[in-house]
PDB file of C-alpha atoms in Angstrom:
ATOM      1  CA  UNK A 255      22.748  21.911 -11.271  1.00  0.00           C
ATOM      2  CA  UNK A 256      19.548  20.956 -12.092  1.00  0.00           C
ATOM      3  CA  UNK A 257      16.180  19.765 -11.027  1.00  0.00           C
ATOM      4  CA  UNK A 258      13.823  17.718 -12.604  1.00  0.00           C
ATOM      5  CA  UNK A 259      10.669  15.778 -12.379  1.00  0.00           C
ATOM      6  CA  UNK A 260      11.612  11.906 -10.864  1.00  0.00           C
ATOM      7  CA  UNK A 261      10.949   9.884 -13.590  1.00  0.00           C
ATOM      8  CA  UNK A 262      10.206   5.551 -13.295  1.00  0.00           C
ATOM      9  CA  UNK A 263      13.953   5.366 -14.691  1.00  0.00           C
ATOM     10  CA  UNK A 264      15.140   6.693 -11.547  1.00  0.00           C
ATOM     11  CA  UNK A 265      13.502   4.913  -9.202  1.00  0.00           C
ATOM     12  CA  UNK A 266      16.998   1.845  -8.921  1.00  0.00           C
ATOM     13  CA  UNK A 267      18.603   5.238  -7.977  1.00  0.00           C
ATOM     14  CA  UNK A 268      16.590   5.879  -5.133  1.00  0.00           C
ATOM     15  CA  UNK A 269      16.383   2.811  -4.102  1.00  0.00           C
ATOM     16  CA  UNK A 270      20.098   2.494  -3.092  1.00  0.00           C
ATOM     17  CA  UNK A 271      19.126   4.948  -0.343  1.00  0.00           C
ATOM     18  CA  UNK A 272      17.017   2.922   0.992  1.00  0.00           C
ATOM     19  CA  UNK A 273      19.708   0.767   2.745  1.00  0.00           C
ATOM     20  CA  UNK A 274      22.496   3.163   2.864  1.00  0.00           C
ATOM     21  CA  UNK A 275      23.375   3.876   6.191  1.00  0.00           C
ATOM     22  CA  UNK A 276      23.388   7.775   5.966  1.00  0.00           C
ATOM     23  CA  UNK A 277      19.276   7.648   5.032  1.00  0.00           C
ATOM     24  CA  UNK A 278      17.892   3.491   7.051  1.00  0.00           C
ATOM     25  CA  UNK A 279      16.443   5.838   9.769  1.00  0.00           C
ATOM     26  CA  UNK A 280      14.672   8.565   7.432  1.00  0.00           C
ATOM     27  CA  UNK A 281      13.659   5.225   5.206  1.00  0.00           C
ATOM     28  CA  UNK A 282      12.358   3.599   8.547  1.00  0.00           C
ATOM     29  CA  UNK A 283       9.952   6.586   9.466  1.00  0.00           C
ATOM     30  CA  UNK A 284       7.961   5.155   6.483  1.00  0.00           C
ATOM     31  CA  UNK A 285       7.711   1.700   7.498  1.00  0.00           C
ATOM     32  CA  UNK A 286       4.775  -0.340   7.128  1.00  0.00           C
ATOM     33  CA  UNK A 287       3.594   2.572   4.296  1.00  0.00           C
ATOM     34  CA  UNK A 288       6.057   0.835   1.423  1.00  0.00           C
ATOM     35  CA  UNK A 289       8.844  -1.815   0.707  1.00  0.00           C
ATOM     36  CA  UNK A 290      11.950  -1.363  -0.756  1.00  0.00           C
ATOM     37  CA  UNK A 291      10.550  -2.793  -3.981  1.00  0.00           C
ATOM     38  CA  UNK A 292       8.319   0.083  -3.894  1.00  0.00           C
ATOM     39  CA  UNK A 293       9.893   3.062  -5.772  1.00  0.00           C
ATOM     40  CA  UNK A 294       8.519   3.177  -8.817  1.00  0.00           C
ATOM     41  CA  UNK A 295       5.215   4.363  -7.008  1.00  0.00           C
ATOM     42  CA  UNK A 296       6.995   6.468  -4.164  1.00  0.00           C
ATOM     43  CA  UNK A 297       4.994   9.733  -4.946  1.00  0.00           C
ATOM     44  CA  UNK A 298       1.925   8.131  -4.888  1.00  0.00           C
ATOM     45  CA  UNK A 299       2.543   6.216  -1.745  1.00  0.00           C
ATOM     46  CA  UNK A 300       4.053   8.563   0.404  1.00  0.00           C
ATOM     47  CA  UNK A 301       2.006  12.091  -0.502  1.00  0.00           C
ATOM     48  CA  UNK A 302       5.393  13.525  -2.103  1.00  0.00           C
ATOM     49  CA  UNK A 303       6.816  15.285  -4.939  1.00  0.00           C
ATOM     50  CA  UNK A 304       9.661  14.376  -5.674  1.00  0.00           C
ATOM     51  CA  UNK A 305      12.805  16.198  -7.832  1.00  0.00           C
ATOM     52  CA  UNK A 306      15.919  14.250  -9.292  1.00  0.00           C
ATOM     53  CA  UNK A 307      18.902  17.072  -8.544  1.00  0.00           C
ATOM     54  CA  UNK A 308      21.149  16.221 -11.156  1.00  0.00           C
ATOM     55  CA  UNK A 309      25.085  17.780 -12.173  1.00  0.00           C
ATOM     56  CA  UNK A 310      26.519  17.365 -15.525  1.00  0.00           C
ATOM     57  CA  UNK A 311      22.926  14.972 -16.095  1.00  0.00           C
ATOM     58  CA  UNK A 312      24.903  12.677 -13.154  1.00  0.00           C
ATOM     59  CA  UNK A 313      21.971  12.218 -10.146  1.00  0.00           C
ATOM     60  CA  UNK A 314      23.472  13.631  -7.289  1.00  0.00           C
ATOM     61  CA  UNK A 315      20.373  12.911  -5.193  1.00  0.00           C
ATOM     62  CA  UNK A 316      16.808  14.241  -4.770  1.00  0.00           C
ATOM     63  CA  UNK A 317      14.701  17.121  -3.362  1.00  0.00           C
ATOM     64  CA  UNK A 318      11.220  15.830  -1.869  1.00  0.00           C
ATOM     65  CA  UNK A 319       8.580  17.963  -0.895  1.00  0.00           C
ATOM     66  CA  UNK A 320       5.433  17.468   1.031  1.00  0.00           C
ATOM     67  CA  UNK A 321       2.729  20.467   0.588  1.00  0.00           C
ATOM     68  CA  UNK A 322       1.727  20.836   4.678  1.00  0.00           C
ATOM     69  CA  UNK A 323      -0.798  23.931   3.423  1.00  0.00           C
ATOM     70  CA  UNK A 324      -1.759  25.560   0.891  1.00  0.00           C
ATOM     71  CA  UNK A 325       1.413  27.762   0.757  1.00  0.00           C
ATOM     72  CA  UNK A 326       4.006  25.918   3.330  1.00  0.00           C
ATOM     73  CA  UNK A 327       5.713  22.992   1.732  1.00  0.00           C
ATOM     74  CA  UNK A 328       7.898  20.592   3.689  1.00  0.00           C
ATOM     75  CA  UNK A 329      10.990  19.218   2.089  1.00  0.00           C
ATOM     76  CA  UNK A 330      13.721  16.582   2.623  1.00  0.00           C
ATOM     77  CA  UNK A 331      17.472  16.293   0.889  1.00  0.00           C
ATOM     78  CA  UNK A 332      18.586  12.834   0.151  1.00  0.00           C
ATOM     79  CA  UNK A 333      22.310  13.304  -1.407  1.00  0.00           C
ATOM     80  CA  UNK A 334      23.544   9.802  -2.525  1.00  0.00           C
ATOM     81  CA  UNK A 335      26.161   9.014  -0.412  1.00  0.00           C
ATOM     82  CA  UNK A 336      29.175   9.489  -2.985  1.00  0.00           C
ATOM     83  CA  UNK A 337      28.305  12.968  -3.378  1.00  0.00           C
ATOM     84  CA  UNK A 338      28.304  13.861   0.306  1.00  0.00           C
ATOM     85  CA  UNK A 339      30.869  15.560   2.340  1.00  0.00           C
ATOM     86  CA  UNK A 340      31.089  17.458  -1.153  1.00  0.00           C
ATOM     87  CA  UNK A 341      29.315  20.677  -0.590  1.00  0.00           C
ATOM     88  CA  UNK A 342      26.168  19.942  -2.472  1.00  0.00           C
ATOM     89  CA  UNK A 343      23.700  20.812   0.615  1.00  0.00           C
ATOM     90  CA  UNK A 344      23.539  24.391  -0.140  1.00  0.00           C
ATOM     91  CA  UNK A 345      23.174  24.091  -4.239  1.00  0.00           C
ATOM     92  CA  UNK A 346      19.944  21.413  -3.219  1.00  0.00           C
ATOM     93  CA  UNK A 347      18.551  24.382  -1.247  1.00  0.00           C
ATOM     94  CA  UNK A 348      19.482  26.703  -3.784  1.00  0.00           C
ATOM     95  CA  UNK A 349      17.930  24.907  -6.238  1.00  0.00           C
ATOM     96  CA  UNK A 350      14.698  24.133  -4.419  1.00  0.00           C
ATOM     97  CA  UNK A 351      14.448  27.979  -3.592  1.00  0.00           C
ATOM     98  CA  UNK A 352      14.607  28.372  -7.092  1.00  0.00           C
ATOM     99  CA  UNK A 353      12.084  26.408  -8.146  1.00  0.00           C
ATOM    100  CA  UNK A 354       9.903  26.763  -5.419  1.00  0.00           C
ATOM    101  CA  UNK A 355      10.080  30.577  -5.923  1.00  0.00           C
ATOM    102  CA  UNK A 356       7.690  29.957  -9.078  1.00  0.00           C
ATOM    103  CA  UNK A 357       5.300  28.156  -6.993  1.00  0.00           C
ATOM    104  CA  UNK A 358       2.470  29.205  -4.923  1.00  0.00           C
ATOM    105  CA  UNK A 359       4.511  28.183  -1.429  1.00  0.00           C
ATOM    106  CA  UNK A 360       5.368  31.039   1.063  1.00  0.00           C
ATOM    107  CA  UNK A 361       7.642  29.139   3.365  1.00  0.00           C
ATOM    108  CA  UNK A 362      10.034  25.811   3.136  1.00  0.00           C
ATOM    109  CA  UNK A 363      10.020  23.610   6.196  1.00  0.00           C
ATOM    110  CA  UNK A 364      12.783  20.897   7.008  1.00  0.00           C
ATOM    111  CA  UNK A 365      12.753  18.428   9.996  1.00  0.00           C
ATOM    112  CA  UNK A 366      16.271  17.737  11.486  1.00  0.00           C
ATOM    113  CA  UNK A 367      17.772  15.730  13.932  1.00  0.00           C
ATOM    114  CA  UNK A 368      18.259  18.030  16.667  1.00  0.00           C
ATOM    115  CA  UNK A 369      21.643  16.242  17.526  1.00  0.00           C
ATOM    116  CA  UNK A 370      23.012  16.513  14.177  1.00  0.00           C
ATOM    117  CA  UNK A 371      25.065  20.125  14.373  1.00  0.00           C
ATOM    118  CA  UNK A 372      26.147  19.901  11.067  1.00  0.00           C
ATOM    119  CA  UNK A 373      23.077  20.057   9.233  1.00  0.00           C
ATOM    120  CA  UNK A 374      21.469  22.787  11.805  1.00  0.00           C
ATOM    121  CA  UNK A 375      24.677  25.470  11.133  1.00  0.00           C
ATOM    122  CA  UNK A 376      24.016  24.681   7.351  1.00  0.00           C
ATOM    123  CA  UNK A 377      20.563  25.335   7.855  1.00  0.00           C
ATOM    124  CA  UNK A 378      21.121  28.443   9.715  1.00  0.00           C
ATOM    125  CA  UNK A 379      24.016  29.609   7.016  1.00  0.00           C
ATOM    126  CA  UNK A 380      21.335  29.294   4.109  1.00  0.00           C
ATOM    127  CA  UNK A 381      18.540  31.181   6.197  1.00  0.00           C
ATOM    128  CA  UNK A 382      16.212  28.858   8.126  1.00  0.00           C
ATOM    129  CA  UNK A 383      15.652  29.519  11.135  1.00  0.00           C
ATOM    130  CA  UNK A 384      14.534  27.280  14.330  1.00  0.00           C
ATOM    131  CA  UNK A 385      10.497  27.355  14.640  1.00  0.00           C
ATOM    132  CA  UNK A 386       9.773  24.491  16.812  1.00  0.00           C
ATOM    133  CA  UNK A 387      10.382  21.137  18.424  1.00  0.00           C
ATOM    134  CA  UNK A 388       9.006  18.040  18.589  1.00  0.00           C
ATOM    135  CA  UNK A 389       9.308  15.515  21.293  1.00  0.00           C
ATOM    136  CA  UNK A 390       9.396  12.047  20.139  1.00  0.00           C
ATOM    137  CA  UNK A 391       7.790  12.672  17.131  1.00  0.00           C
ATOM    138  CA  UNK A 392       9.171   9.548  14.781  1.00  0.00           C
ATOM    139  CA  UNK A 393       9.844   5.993  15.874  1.00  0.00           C
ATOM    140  CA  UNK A 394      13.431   4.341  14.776  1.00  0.00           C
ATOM    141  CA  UNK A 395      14.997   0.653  15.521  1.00  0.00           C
ATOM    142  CA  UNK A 396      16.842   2.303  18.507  1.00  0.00           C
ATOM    143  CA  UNK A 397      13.504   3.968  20.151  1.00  0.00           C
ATOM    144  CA  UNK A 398      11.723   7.647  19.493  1.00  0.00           C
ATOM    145  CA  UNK A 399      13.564  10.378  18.322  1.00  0.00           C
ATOM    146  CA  UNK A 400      12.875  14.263  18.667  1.00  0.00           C
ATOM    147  CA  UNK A 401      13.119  16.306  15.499  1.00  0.00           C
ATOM    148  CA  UNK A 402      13.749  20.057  15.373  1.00  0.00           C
ATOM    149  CA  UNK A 403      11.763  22.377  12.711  1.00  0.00           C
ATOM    150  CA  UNK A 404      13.723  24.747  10.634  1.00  0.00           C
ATOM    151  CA  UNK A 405      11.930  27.102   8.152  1.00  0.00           C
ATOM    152  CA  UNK A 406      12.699  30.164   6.290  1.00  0.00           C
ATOM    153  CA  UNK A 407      10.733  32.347   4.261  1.00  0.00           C
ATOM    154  CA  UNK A 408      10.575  32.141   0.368  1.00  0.00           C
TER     155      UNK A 408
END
């Protein structure tokens, strides 16, 4: 597995994401900011690096990352939907420590849906740990929605 810089080539990629089911909501927190249309410019318009995570040069999905200081980085995991269920979760994190290991960040952050079990024992199984909660803190179509913080230490 691989990561790589997203290039303007894989922008139809990510775009699929945008109304698969698995990732409307995290798409939706962005409303207003960019259109579907939009992904050739994604980095620029939402603040983000992004990384294509590719197998066998096959996208599996992408590794964002969002500096919040000057040495704690927020990231996000979209895995395209044929890939999922597939055990892929832990080589994105893998391969994001790796990478992010040569960079000047101290700690990874991820924001998870408090209700969603799954993801939180993965989280805990690779390291991160539970730092904080917030309260309402993004709007969806179905109302406000409370995210839990996860970090661990790079």
């Amino acid at each position: 597995m691989r990561l790589r810089p997203y290039e303007i080539e894989d922008a139809p990629i990510l775009a699929e994401t945008y109304n698969d089911p698995a990732y409307s909501e995290y798409w939706r927190n962005f409303n207003g900011f960019f259109k579907s249309t939009d992904f050739e410019n994604i980095e620029q318009l939402l603040g983000m690096q992004i990384g294509v995570v590719e197998e066998d040069n096959t996208v599996i999905g992408f590794l964002m990352g969002q500096p919040r200081t000057n040495t704690t980085i927020c990231v996000s995991i979209i895995i395209l939907s044929k890939f999922q269920g597939k055990g892929y979760f832990e080589k994105f994190i893998e391969t994001g420590l790796k990478y992010l290991k040569g960079q000047r960040f101290h700690k990874m952050v991820t924001m998870v849906n408090p209700k969603n079990d799954l993801v939180i024992k993965l989280c805990k199984s690779l390291g991160f740990i539970e730092e904080g909660f917030f309260k309402e803190e993004r709007w969806s179509a179905d109302g406000w929605k409370d995210e839990l913080v996860m970090a661990m230490l790079i």
